[in-house]
Short mmCIF file of C-alpha atoms in Angstrom, two decimals:
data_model
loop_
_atom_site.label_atom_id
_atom_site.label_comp_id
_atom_site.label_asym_id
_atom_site.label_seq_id
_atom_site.Cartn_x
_atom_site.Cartn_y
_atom_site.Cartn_z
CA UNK A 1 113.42 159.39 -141.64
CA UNK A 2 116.24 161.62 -142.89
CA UNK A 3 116.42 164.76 -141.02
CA UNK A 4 116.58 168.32 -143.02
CA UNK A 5 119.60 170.28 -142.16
CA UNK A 6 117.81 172.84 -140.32
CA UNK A 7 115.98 170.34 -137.69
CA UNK A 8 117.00 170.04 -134.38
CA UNK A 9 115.49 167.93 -131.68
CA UNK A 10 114.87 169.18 -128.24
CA UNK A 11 112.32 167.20 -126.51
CA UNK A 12 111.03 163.63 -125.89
CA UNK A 13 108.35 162.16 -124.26
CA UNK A 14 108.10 157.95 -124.31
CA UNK A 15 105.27 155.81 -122.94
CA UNK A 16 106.17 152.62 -122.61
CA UNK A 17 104.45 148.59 -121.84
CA UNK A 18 106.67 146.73 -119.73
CA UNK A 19 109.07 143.91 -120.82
CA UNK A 20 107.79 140.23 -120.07
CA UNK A 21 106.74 138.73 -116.96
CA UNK A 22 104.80 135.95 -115.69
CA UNK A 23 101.17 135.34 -115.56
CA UNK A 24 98.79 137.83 -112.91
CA UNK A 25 96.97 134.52 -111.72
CA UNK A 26 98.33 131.17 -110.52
CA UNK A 27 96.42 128.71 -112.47
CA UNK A 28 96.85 125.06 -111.87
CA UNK A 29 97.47 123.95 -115.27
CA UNK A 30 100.02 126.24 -116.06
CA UNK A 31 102.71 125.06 -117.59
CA UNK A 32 105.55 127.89 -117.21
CA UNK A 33 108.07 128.03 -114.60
CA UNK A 34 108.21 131.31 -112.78
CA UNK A 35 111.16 131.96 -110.18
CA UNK A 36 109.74 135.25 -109.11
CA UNK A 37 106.46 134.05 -108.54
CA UNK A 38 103.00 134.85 -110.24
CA UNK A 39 101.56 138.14 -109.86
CA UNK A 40 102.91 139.57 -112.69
CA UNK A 41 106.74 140.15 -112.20
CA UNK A 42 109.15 141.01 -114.89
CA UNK A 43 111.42 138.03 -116.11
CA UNK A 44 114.78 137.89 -117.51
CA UNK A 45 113.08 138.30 -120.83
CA UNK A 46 111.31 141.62 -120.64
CA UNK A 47 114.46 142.97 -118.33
CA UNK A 48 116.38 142.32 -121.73
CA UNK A 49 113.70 143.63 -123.91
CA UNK A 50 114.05 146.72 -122.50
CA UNK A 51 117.36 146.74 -122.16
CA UNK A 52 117.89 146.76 -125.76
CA UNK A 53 115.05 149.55 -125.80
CA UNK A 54 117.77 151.55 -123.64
CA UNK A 55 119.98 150.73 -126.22
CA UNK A 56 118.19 152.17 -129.34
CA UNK A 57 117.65 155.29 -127.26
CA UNK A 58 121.31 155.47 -126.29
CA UNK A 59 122.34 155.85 -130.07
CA UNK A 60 119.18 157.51 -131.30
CA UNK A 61 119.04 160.53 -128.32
CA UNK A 62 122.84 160.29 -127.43
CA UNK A 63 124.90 159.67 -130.26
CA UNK A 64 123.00 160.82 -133.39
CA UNK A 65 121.13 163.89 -131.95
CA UNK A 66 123.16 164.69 -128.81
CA UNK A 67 119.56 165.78 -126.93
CA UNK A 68 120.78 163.65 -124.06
CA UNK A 69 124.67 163.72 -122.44
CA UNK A 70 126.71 160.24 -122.48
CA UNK A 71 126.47 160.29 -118.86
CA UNK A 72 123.46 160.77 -116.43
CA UNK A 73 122.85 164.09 -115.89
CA UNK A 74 119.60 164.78 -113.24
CA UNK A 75 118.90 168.08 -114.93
CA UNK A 76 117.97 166.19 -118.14
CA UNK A 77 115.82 163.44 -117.49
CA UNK A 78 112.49 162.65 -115.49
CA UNK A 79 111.51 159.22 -114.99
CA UNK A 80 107.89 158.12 -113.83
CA UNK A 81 106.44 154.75 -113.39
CA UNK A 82 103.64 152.95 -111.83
CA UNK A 83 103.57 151.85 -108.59
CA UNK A 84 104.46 148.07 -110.28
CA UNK A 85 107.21 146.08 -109.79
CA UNK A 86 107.13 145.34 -113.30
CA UNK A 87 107.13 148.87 -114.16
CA UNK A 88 109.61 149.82 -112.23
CA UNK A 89 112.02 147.22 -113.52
CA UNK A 90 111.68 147.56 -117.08
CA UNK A 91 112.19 151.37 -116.80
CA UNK A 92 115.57 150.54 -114.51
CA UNK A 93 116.36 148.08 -117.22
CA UNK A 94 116.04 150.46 -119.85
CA UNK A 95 117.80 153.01 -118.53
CA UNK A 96 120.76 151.10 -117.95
CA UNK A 97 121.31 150.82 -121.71
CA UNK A 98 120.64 154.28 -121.71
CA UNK A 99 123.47 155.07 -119.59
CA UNK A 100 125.80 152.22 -119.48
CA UNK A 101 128.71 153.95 -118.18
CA UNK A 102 128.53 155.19 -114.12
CA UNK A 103 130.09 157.57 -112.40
CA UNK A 104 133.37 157.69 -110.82
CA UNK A 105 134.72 158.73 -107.24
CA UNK A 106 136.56 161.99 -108.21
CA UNK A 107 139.89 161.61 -105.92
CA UNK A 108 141.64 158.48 -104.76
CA UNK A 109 141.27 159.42 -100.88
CA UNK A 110 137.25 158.81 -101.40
CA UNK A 111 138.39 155.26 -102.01
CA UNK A 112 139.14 155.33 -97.50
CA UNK A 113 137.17 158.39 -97.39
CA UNK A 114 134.02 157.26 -98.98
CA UNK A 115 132.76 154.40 -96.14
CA UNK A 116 129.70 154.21 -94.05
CA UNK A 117 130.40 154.76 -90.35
CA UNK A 118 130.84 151.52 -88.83
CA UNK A 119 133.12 148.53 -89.49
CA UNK A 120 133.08 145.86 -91.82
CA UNK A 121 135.27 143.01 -91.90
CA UNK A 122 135.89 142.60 -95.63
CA UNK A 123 135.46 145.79 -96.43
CA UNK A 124 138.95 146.36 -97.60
CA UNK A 125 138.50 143.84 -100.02
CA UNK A 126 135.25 145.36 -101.16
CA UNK A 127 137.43 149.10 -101.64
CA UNK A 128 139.88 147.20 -103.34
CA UNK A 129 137.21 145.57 -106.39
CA UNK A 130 135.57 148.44 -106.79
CA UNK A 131 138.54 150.62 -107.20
CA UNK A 132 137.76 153.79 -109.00
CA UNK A 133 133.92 153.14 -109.58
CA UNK A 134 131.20 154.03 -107.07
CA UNK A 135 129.15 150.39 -107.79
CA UNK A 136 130.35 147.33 -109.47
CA UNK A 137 130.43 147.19 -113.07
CA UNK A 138 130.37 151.31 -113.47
CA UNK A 139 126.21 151.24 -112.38
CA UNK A 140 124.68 154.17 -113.02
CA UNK A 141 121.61 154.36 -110.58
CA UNK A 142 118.98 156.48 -112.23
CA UNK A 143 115.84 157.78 -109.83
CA UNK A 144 112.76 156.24 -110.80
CA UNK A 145 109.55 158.32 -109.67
CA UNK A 146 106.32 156.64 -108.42
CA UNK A 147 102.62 157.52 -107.77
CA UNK A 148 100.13 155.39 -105.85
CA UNK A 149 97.71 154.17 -107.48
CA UNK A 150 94.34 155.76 -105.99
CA UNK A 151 96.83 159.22 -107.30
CA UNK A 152 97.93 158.19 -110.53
CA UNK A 153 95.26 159.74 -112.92
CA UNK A 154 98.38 160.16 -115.46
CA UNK A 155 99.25 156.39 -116.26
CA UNK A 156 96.39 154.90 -114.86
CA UNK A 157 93.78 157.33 -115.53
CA UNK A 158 91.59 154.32 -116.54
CA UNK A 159 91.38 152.63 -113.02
CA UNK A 160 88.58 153.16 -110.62
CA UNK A 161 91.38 153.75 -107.86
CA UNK A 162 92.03 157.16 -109.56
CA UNK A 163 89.13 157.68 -111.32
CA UNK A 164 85.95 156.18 -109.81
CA UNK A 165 83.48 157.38 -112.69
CA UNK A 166 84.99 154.49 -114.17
CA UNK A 167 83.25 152.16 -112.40
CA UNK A 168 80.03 153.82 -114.21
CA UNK A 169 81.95 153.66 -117.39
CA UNK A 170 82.57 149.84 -117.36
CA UNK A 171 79.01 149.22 -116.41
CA UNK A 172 77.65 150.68 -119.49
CA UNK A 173 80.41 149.13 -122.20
CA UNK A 174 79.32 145.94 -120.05
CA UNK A 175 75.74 146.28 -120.91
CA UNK A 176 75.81 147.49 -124.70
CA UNK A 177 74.70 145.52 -127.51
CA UNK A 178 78.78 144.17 -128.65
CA UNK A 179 79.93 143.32 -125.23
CA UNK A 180 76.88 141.62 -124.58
CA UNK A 181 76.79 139.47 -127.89
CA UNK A 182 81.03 138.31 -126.80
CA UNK A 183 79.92 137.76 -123.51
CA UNK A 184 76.64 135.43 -125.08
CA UNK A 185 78.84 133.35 -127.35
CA UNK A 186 81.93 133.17 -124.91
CA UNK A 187 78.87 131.89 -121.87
CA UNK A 188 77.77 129.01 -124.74
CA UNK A 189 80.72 128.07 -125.96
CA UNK A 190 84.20 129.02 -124.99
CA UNK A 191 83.58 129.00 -121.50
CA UNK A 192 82.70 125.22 -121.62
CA UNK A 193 85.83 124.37 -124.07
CA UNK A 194 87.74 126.17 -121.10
CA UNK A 195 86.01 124.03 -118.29
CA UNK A 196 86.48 120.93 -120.31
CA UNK A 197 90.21 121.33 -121.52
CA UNK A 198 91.83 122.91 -118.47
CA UNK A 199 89.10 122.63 -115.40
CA UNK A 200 88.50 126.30 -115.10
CA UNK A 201 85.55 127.66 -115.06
CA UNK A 202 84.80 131.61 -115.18
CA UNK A 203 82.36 133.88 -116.46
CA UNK A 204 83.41 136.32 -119.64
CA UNK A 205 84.52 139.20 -117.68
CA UNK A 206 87.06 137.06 -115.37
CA UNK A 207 88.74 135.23 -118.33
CA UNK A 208 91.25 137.50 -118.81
CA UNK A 209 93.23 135.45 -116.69
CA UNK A 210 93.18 132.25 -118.99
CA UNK A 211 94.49 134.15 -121.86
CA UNK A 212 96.51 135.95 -119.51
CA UNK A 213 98.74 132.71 -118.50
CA UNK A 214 98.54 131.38 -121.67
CA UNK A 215 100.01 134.19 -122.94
CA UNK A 216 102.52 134.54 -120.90
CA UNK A 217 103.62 130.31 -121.59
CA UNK A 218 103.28 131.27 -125.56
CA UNK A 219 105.90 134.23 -125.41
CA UNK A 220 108.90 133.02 -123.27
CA UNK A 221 108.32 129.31 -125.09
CA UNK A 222 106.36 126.97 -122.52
CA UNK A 223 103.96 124.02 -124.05
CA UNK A 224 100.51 124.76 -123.81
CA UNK A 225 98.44 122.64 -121.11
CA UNK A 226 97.58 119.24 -122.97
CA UNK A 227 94.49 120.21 -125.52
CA UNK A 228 95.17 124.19 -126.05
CA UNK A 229 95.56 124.28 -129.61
CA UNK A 230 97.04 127.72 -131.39
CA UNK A 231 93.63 128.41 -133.02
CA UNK A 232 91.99 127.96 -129.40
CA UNK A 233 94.91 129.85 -128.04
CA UNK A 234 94.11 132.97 -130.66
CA UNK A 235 90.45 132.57 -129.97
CA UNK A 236 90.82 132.97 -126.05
CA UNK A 237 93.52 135.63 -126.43
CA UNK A 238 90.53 138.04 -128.43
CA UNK A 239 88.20 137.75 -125.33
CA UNK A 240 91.20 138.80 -123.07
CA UNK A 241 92.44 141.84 -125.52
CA UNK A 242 88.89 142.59 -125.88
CA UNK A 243 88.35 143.01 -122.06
CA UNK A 244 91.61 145.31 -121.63
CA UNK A 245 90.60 147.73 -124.58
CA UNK A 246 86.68 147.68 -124.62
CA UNK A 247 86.30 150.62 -122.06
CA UNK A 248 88.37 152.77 -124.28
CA UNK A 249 86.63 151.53 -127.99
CA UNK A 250 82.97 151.05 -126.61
CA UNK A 251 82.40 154.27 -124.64
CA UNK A 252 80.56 156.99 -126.48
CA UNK A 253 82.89 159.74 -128.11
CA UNK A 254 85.46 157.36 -126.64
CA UNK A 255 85.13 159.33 -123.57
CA UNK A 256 86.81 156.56 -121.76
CA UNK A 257 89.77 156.86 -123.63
CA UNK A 258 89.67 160.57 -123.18
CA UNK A 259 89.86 160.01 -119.50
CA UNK A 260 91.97 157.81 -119.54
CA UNK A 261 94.66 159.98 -121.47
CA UNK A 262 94.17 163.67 -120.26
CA UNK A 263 96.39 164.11 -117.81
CA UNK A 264 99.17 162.59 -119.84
CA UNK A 265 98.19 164.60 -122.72
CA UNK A 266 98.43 167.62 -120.70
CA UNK A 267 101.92 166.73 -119.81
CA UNK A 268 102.60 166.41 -122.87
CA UNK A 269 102.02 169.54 -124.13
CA UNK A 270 103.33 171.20 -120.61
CA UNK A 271 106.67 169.61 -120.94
CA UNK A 272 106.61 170.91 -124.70
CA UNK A 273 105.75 174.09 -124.44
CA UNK A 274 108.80 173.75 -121.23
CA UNK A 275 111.43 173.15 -123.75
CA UNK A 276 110.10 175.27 -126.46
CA UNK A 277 110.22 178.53 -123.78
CA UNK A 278 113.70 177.69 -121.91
CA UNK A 279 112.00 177.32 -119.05
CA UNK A 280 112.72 173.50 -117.94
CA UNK A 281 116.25 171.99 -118.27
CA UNK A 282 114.43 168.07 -118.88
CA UNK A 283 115.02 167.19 -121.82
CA UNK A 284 113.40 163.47 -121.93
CA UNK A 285 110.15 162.41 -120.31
CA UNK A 286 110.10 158.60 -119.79
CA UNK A 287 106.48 157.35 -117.94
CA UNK A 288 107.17 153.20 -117.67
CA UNK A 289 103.38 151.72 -117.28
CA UNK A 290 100.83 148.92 -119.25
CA UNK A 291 99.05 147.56 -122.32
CA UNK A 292 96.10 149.03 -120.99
CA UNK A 293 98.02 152.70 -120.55
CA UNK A 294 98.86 152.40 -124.09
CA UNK A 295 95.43 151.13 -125.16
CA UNK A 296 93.63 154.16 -123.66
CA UNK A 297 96.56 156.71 -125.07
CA UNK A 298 96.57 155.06 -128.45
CA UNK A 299 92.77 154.77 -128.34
CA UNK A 300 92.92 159.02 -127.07
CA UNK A 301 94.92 159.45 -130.15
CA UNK A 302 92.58 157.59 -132.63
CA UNK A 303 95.47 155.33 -133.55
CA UNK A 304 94.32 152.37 -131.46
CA UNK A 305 94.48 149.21 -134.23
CA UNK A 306 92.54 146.91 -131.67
CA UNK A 307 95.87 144.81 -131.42
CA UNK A 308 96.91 144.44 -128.02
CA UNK A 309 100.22 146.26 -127.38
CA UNK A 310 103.18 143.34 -127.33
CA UNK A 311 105.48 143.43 -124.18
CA UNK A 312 108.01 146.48 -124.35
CA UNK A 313 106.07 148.75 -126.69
CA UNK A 314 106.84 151.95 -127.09
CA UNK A 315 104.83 155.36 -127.98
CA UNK A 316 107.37 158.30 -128.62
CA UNK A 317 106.73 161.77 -129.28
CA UNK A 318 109.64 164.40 -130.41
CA UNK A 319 109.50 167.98 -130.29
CA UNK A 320 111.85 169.31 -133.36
CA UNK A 321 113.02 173.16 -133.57
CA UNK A 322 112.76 173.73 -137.66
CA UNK A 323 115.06 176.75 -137.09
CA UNK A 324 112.39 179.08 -139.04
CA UNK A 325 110.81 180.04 -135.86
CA UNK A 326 108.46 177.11 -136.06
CA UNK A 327 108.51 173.64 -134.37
CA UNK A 328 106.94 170.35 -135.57
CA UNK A 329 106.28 166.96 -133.80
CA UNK A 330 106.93 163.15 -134.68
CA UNK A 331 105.01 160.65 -132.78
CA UNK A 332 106.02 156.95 -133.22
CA UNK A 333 104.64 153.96 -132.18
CA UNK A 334 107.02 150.79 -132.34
CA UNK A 335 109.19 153.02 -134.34
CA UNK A 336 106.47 153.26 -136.87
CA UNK A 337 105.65 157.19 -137.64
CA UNK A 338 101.73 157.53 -137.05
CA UNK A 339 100.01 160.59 -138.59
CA UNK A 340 97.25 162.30 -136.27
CA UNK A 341 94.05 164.25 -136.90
CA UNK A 342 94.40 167.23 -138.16
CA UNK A 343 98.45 167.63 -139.29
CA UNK A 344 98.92 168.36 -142.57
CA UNK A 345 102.47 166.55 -142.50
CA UNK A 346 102.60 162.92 -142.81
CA UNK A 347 105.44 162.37 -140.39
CA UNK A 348 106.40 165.83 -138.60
CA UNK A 349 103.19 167.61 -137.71
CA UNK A 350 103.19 171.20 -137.06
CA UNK A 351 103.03 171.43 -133.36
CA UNK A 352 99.96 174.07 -133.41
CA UNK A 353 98.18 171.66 -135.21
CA UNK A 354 99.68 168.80 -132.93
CA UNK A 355 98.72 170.98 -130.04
CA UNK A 356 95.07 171.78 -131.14
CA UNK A 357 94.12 168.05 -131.54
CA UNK A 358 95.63 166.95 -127.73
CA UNK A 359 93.72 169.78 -126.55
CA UNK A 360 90.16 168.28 -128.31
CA UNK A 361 91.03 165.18 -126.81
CA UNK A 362 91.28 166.65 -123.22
CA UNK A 363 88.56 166.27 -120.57
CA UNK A 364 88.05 169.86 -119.20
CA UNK A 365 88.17 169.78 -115.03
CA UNK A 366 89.22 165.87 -115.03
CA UNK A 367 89.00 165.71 -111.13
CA UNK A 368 85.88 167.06 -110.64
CA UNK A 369 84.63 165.00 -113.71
CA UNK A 370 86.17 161.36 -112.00
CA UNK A 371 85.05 161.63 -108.64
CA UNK A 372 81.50 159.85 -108.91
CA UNK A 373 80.67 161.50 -105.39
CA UNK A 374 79.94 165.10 -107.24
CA UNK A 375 75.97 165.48 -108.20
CA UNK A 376 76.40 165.50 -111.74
CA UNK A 377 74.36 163.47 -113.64
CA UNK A 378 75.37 160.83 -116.30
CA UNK A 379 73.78 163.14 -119.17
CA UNK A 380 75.79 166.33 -117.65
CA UNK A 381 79.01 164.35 -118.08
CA UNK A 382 78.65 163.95 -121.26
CA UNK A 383 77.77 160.61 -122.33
CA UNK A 384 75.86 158.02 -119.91
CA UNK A 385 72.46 156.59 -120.24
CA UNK A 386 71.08 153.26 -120.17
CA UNK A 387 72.00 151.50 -123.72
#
């Protein structure tokens, strides 16, 4: 999108999936090979997904708009991720594209000065490969922030951990009409194609974990266990996506999603209204996090396409001055522009009008309103009854 003259950007906020990685559950029939182990670890190929996100960023943020300086500076950048190691290494692996270039000792004399105090016996060698640079290869290490889980109400807002009404939440999408007609057809017949073709048998709401694997084989190019065809594959992969989205979709005034995306909203519009009065130096927000993050935000945002959110995704919002007093915002997902509720602009929304629809979307008192231990009845909350 061709920017007009007057436009200037001066803040970003990106949410983004992690890279690749192998499969959450060890399944016996898998057929991928996995030197990190299962559990859900990044692999070389969502490291270098992400790296090459770093790398759009790096010429989009650094050399066409100058928001961000060619080198790390701390003032300018706040980085948050889950409490993953997947997380954490795609937004390390990102942001090593985004700053490629390290810093340097600033005399000389640091090169004898700059030791830790004891001895090491090839340490003069090590001095004398590094030269000049403070790591090998000019590394820049970037800080990477991290919330527990049970804490995280801003990137995992949708767990019970952090938000135990949605235990109640799950419950009822479980038990409505929808869920219950998937979870019928997947009981009498998927779940015995499964049993029959691979020897696993689970009920609907634990066979995430078959389409999990198999997804994970698919992308980095593994055969399929003898007798998965592609049109089986598909068909087990829309009970899994179902299962990671349907809290957000099913829940009355998507409520669920609501939760789920409030406190990230909030920071949103915080960090915004930051750069807008001077009052914070940061100039990009990057939260690293999962499908399911970006199902719940893109579901909060009534943009949610019911496609599962492919490895590395990316939602992006920029803050523009307009240099007429006024300021607009772009949001992008996958680089595509998306146009919310309520902006009269197709691509650069008019950030009182951005603004006004975050704030509809935002759960007023979103502690007290998670923590199932208050007395406040399923009707007082604002949605729950029996279906």
């Amino acid at each position: 999108v061709a920017l007009a003259e007057s436009r200037t950007l001066i803040n970003v906020v990106e949410a983004c999936r992690h890279g690749a990685r192998s499969p959450i559950v060890k399944h016996e029939w898998d057929t991928g090979i996995w030197p990190k182990g299962y559990g859900g670890e990044l692999t070389p190929a969502g490291e270098h997904q992400h790296y090459l996100n770093g790398a759009v960023l790096r010429r989009r943020y650094v050399e066409e708009h100058g928001l961000l300086s060619p080198k790390y500076n701390s003032s300018e950048i706040y980085v948050r991720s889950t409490d993953y190691n997947r997380t954490i290494m795609s937004a390390l692996s990102q942001l090593y594209a985004l700053y490629p270039e390290g810093a340097q000792l600033h005399s000389s004399e640091m090169e004898q000065a700059a030791i830790p105090p004891f001895n090491v016996s090839n340490m003069q060698a090590v001095i004398s490969e590094l030269g000049m640079n403070a790591l090998p290869n000019g590394f820049q290490p970037i800080p990477v922030h991290v919330v527990s889980k049970e804490y995280d109400l801003t990137l995992r807002g949708y767990d019970p951990l952090a938000c135990p009404y949605f235990k109640e939440i799950n419950k009822y999408v479980e038990k409505i009409g929808f869920s219950q007609q998937k979870a019928f057809k997947y009981e009498n017949g998927l779940r015995h194609i499964i049993k029959n073709t691979l020897g696993t048998d689970v009920d609907y709401f634990e066979a995430w974990s078959i389409g999990d694997t198999l997804y994970s084989d698919w992308f980095h190019g593994y055969d399929f266990p003898p007798g998965i065809t592609m049109d089986l594959f598909w068909e087990i992969m829309d009970n899994t996506n179902y299962t990671n989205y349907y809290q957000f979709t099913q829940s009355p005034d998507m409520y669920g999603a609501r939760l789920a995306s409030t406190k990230f909203f909030e920071d949103i519009i915080n960090n915004f209204e930051a750069a807008m009065a001077g009052t914070s130096p940061v100039k990009f927000y990057f939260y690293s996090s999962h499908d399911t993050t970006l199902n719940g935000f893109l579901n909060g945002l009534e943009q949610f396409n019911y496609q599962n959110p492919p490895f590395a995704s990316t939602l992006f919002f920029e803050l523009y001055d307009e240099g007429n007093g006024g300021h607009t915002v772009r949001t992008l997902y996958n680089d595509q522009p998306l146009q919310l509720k309520g902006c009269t602009q197709p691509v650069y929304c008019d950030y009182h009008e951005f603004k006004a629809f975050l704030q509809s979307r935002i759960v007023p008192n979103i502690y007290k309103m998670c923590n199932v231990t208050y007395d406040y009845p399923g009707k007082q909350r604002g949605f729950l009854s029996d279906p």
